[in-house]
PDB file of C-alpha atoms in Angstrom:
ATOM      1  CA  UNK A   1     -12.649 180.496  29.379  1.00  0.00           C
ATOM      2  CA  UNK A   2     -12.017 183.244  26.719  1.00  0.00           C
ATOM      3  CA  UNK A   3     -10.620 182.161  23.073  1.00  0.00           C
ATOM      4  CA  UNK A   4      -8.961 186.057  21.496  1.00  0.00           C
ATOM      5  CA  UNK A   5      -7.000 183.651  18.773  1.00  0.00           C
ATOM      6  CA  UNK A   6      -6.625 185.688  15.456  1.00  0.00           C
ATOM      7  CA  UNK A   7      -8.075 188.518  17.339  1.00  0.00           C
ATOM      8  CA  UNK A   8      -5.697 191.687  18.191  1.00  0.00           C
ATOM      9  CA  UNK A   9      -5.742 193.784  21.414  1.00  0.00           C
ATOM     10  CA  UNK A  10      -4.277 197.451  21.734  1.00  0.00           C
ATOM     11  CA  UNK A  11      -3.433 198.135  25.362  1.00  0.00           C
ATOM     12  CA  UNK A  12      -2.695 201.384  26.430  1.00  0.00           C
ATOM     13  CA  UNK A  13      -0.297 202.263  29.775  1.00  0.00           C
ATOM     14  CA  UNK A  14       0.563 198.592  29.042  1.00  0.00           C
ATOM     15  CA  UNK A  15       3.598 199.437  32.051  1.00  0.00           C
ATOM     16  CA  UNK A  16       0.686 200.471  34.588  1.00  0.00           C
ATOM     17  CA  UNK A  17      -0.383 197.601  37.042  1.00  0.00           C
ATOM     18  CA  UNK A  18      -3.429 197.157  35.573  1.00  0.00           C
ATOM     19  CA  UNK A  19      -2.006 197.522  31.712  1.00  0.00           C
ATOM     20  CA  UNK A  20       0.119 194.852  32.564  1.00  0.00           C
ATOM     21  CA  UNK A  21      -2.803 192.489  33.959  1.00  0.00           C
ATOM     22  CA  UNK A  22      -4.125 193.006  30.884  1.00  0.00           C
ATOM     23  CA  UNK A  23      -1.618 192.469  28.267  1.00  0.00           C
ATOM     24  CA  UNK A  24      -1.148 189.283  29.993  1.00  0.00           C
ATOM     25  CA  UNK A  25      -4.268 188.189  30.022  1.00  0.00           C
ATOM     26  CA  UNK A  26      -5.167 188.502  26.285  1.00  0.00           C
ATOM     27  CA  UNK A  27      -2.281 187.222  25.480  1.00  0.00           C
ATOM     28  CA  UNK A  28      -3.237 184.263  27.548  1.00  0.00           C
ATOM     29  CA  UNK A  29      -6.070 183.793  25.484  1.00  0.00           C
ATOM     30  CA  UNK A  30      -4.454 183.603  22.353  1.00  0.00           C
ATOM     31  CA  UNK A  31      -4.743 187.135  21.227  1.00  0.00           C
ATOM     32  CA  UNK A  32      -1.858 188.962  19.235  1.00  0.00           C
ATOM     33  CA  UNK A  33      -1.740 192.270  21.456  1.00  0.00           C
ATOM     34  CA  UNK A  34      -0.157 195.874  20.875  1.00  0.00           C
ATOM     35  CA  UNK A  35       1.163 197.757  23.880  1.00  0.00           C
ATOM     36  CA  UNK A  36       1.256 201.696  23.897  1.00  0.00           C
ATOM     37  CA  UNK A  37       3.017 202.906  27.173  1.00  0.00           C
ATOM     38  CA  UNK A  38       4.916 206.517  27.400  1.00  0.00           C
ATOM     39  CA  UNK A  39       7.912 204.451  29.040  1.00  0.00           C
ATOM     40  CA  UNK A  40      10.762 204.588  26.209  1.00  0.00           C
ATOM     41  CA  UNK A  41      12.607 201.941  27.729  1.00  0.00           C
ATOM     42  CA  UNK A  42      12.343 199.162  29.656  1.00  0.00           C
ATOM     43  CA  UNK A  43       9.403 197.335  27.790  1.00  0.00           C
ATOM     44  CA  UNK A  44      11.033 194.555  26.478  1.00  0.00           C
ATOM     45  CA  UNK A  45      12.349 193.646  29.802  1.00  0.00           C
ATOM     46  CA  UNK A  46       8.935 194.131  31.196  1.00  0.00           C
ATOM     47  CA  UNK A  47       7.803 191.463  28.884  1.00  0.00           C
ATOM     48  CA  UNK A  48      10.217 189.389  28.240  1.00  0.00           C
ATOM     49  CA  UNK A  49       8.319 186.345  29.662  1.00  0.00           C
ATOM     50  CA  UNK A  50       5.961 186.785  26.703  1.00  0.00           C
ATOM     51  CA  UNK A  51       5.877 184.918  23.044  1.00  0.00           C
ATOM     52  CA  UNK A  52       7.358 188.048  21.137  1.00  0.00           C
ATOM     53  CA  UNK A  53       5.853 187.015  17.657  1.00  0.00           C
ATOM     54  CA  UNK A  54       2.276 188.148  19.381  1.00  0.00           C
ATOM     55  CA  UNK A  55       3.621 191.180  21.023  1.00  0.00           C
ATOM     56  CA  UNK A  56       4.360 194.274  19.463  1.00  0.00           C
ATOM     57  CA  UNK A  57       5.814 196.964  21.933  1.00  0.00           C
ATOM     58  CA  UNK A  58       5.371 200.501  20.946  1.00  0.00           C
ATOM     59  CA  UNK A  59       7.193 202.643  23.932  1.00  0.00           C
ATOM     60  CA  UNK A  60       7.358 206.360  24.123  1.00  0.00           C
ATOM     61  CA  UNK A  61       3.846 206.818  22.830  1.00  0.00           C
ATOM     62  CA  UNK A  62       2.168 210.384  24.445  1.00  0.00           C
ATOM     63  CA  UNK A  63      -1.223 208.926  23.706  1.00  0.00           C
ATOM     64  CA  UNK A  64      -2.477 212.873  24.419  1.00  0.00           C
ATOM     65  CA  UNK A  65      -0.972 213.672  21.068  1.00  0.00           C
ATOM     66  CA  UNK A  66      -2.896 212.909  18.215  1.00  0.00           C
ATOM     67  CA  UNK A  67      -0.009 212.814  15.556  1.00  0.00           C
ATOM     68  CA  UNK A  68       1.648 210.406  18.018  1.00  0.00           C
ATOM     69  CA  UNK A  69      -1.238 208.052  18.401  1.00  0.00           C
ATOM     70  CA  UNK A  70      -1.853 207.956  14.650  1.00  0.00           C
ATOM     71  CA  UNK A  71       1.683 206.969  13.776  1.00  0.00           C
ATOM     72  CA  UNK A  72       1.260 203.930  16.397  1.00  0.00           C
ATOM     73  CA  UNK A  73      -1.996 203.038  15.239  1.00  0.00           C
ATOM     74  CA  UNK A  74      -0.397 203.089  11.406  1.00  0.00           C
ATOM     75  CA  UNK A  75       2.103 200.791  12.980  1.00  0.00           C
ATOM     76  CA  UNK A  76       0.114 198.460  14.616  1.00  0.00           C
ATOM     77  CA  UNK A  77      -1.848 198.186  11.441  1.00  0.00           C
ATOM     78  CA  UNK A  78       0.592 197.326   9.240  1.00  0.00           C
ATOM     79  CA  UNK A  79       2.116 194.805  11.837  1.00  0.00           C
ATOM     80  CA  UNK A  80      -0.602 193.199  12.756  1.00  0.00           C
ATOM     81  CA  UNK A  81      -3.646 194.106  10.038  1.00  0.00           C
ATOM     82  CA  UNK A  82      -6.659 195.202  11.990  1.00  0.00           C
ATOM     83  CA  UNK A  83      -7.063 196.265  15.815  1.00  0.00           C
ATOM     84  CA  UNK A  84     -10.018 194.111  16.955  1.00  0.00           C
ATOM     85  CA  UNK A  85     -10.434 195.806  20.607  1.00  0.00           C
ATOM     86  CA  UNK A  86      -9.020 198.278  22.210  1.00  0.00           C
ATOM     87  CA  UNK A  87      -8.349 198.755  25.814  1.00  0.00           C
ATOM     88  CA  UNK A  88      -7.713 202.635  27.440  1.00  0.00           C
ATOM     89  CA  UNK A  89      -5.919 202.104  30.524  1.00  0.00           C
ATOM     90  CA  UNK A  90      -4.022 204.936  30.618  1.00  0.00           C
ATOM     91  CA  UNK A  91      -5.310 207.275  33.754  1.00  0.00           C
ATOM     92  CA  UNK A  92      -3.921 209.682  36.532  1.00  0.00           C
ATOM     93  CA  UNK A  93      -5.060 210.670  39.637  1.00  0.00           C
ATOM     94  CA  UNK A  94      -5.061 213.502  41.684  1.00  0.00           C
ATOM     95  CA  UNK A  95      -6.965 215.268  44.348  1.00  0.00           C
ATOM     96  CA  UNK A  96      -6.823 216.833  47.799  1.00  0.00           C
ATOM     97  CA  UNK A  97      -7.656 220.060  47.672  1.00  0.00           C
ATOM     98  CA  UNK A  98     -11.388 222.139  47.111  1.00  0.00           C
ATOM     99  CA  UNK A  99     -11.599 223.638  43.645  1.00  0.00           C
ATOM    100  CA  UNK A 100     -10.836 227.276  44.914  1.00  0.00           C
ATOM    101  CA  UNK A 101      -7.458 225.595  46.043  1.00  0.00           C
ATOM    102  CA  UNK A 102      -6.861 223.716  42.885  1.00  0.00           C
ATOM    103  CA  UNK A 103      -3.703 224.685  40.615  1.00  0.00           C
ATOM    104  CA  UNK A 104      -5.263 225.323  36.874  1.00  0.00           C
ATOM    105  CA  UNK A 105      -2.344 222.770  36.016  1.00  0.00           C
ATOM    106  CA  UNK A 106      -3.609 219.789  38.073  1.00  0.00           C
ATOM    107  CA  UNK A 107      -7.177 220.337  36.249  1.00  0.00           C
ATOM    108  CA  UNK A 108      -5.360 220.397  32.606  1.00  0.00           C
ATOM    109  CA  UNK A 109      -3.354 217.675  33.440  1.00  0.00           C
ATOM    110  CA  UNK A 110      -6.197 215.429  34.474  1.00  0.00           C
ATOM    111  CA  UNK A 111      -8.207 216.538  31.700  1.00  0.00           C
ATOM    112  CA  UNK A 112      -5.302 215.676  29.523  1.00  0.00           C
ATOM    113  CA  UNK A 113      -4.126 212.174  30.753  1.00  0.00           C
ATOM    114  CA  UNK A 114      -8.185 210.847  31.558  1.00  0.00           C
ATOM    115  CA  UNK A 115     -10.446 212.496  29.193  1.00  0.00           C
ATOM    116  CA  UNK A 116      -8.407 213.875  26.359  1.00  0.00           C
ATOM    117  CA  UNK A 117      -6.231 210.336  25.719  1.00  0.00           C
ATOM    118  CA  UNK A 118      -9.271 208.287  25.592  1.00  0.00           C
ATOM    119  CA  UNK A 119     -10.986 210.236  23.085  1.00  0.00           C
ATOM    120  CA  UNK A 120      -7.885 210.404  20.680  1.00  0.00           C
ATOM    121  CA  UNK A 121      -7.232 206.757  21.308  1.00  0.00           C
ATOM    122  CA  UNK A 122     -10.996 205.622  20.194  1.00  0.00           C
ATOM    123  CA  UNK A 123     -10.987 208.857  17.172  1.00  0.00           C
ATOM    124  CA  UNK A 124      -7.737 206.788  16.018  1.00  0.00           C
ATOM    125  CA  UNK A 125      -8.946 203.032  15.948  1.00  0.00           C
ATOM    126  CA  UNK A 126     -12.343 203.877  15.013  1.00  0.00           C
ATOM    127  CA  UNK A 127     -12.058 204.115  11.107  1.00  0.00           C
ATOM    128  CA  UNK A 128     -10.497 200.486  10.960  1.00  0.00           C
ATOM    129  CA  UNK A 129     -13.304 198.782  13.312  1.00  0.00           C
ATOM    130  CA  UNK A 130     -15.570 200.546  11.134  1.00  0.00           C
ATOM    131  CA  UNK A 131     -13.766 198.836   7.685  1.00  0.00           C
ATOM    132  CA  UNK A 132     -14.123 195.844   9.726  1.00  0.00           C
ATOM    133  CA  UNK A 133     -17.286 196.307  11.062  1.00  0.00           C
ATOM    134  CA  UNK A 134     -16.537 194.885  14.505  1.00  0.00           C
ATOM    135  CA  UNK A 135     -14.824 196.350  17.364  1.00  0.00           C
ATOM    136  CA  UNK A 136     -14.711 196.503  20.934  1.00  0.00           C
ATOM    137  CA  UNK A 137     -13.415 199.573  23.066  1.00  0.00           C
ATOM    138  CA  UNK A 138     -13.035 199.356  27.123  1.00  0.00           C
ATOM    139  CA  UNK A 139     -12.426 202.381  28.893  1.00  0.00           C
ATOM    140  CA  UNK A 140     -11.329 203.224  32.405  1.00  0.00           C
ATOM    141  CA  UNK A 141     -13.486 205.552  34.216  1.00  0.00           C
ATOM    142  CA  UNK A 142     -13.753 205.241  38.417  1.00  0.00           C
ATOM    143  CA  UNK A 143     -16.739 205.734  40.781  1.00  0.00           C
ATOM    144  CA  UNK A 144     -16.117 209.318  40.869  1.00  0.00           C
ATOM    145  CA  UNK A 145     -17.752 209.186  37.324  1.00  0.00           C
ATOM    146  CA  UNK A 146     -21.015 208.892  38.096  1.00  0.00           C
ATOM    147  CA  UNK A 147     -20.811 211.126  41.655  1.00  0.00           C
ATOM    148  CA  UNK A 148     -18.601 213.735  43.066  1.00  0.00           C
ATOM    149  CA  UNK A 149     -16.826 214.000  45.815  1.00  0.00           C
ATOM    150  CA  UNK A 150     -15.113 217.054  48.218  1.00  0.00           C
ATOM    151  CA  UNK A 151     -11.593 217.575  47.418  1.00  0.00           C
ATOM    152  CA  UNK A 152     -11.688 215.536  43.884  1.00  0.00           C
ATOM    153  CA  UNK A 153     -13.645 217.907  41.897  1.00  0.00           C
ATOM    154  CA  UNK A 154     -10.683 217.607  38.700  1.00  0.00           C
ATOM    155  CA  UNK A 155     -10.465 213.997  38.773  1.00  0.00           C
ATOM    156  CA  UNK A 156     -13.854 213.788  39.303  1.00  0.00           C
ATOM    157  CA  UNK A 157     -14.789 215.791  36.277  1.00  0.00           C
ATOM    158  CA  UNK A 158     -12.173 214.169  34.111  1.00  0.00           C
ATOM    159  CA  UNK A 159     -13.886 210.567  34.719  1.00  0.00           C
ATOM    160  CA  UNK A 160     -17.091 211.613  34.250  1.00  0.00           C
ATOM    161  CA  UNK A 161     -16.012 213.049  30.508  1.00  0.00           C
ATOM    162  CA  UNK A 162     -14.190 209.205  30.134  1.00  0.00           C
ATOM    163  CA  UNK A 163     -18.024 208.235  31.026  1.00  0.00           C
ATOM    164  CA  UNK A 164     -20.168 210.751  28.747  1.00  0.00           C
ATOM    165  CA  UNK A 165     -17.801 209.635  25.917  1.00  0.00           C
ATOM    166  CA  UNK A 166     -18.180 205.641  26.463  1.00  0.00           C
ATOM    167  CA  UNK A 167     -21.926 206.610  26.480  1.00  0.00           C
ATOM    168  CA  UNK A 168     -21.874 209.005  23.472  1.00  0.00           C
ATOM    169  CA  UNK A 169     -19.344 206.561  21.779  1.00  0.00           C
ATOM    170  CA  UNK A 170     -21.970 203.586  22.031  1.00  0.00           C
ATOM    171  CA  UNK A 171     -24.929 205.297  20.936  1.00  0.00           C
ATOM    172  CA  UNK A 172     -23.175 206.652  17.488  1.00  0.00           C
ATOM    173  CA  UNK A 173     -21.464 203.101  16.950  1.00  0.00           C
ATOM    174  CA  UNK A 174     -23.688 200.096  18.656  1.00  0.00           C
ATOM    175  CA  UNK A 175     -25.691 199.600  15.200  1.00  0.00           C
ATOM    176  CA  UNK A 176     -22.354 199.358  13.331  1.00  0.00           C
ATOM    177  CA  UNK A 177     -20.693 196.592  14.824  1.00  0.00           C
ATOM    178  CA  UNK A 178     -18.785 198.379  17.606  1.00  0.00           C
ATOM    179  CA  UNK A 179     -18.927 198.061  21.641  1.00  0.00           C
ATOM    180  CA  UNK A 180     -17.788 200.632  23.680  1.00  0.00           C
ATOM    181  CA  UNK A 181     -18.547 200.427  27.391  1.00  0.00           C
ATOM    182  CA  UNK A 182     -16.521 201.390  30.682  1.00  0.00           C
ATOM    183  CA  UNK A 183     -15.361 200.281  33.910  1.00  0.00           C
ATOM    184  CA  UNK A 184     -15.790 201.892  37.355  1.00  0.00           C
ATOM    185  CA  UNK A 185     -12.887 200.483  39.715  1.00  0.00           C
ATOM    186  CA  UNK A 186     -12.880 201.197  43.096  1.00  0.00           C
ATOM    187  CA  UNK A 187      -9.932 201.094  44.819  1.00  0.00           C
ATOM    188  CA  UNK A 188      -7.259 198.942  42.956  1.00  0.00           C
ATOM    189  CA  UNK A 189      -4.651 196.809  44.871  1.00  0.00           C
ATOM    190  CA  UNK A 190      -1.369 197.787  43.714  1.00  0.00           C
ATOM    191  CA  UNK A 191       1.759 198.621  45.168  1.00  0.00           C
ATOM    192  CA  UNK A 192       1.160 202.338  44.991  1.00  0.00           C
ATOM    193  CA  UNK A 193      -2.199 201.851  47.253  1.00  0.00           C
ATOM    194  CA  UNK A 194      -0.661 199.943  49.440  1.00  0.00           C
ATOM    195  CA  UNK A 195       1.903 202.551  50.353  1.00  0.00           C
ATOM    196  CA  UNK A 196      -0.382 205.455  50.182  1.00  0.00           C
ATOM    197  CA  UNK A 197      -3.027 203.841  52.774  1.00  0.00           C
ATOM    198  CA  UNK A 198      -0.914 200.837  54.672  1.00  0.00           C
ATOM    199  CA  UNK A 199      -3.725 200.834  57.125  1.00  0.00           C
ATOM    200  CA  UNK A 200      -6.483 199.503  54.590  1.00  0.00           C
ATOM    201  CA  UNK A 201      -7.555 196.603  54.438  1.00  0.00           C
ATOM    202  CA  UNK A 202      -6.417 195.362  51.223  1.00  0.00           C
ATOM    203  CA  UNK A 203      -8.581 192.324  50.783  1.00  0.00           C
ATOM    204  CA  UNK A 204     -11.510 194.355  50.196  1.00  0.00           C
ATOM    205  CA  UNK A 205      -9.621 195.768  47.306  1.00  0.00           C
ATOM    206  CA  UNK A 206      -9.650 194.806  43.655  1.00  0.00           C
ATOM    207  CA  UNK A 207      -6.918 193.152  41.936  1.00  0.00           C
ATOM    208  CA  UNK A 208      -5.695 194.051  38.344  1.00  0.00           C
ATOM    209  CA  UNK A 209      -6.444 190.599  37.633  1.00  0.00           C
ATOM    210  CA  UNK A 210      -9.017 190.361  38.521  1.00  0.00           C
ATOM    211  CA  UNK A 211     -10.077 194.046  36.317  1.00  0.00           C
ATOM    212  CA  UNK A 212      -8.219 192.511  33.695  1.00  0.00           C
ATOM    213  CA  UNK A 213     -10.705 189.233  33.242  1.00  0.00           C
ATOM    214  CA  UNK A 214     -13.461 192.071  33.547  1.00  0.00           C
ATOM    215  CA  UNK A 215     -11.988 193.776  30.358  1.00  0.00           C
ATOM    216  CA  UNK A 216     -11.564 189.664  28.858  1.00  0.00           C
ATOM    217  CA  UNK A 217     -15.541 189.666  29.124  1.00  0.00           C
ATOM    218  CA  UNK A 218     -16.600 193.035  27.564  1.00  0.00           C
ATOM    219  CA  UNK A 219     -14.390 192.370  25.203  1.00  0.00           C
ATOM    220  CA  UNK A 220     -15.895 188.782  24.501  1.00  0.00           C
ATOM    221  CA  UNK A 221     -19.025 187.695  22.498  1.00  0.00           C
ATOM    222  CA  UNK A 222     -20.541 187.155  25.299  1.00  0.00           C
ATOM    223  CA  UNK A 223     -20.692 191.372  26.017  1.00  0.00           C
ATOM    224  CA  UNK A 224     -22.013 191.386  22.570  1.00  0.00           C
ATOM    225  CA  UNK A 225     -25.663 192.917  23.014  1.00  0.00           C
ATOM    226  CA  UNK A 226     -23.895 195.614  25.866  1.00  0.00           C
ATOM    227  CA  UNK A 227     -23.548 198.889  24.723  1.00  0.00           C
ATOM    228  CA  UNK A 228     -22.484 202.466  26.852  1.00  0.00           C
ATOM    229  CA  UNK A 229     -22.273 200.416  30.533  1.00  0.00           C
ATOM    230  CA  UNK A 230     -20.884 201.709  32.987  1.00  0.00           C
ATOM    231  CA  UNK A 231     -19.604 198.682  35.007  1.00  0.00           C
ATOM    232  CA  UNK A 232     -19.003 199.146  38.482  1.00  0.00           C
ATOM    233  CA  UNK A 233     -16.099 196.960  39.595  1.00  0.00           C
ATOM    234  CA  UNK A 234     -15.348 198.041  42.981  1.00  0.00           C
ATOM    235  CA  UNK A 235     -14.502 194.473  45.264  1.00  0.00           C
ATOM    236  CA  UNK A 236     -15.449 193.828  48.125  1.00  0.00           C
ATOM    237  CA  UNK A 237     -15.834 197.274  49.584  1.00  0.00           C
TER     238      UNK A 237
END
């Protein structure tokens, strides 16, 4: 359905269930894609299945450090030329406890992993969409974005930044070529889920490929004339 030929993708968390849906679907569509996990080995075995001339692994990359990120960007640009969308997967989650119970460390760390990657991610890749003047950016943000719950008040906090920034994001770039819009899963259906509630039922979850074809269209034409959406994706719940 989607055609990404000559186009390149940057994937973040590209070892992550969903990063890996996604990687796979670009590159099902003919895009050349660049994967930025923290994992420092392993990749290549994670991918091995894939046409290496389009794939460009770079592992060990803290995408909360913004000297880190810029040397990967560098690299991707000289491998591949250009970065043509970019897709924040990276995300963490925790929660359990009301905010007078919450370690200082579990807010930072949130902050850090959800809100803080994202932006250095997008202040990276921006300049080159810019000299391009085309671009798409997808962020991960969740439900709790756009309400709080009891119990989640860090997580919930750090997703609703990932939101305000998509929004702010699209305003300052949408007459310069450049989409940047965000999607609200609910509950994902990955192994992790599974085993943390094994009394769900899991069919009314979402599937990471089925996220991942959610990403294909915002990052298509087609999602062209959207700008700073927040895109609930939440199944069948």
């Amino acid at each position: 359905m989607y055609d990404f030929f000559k186009h390149v993708a940057l994937v973040t968390g590209g070892s992550g269930n969903l990063g890996q849906a996604v990687v796979r679907a670009f590159q099902a569509t003919g895009a050349s894609v660049a994967v930025f996990d923290h994992r420092a080995q392993g990749m290549v075995e994670l991918f091995s299945d894939l046409p290496a001339q389009d794939l460009f692994l770079v592992p060990g990359v803290d995408v909360t450090d913004l000297a880190a990120v810029e040397r990967a960007v560098a690299a991707t640009m000289e491998r591949f030329g250009r970065i043509d969308i970019l897709v924040n997967t990276v995300g963490g989650y925790r929660a359990g406890t009301p905010v007078h119970e919450t370690p200082l460390e579990t807010w930072d760390f949130l902050m850090n992993l959800n809100a803080r990657s994202t932006f250095i991610m997008s202040r990276a890749v921006i300049p080159g969409m810019l000299a391009e003047g085309r671009g798409k950016i997808i962020n991960i943000a969740a439900s709790s974005a756009v309400k709080g719950s009891a119990n989640s008040a860090a997580y919930g906090a750090s997703k609703s930044a990932v939101a305000r920034l998509t929004e702010s994001m699209a305003d300052e770039y949408k007459r310069l070529g450049i989409n940047v819009n965000a999607i609200l899963p609910g509950t994902i259906d990955t192994p992790e889920n599974r085993a943390a509630m094994p009394k769900s039922d899991f069919s009314l979850w979402v599937t990471p490929q089925d996220m991942a074809q959610v990403v294909l269209f915002l990052a298509s034409e087609a999602a062209s004339p959207i700008h700073g959406a927040l895109l609930p994706v939440y199944g069948k719940k």
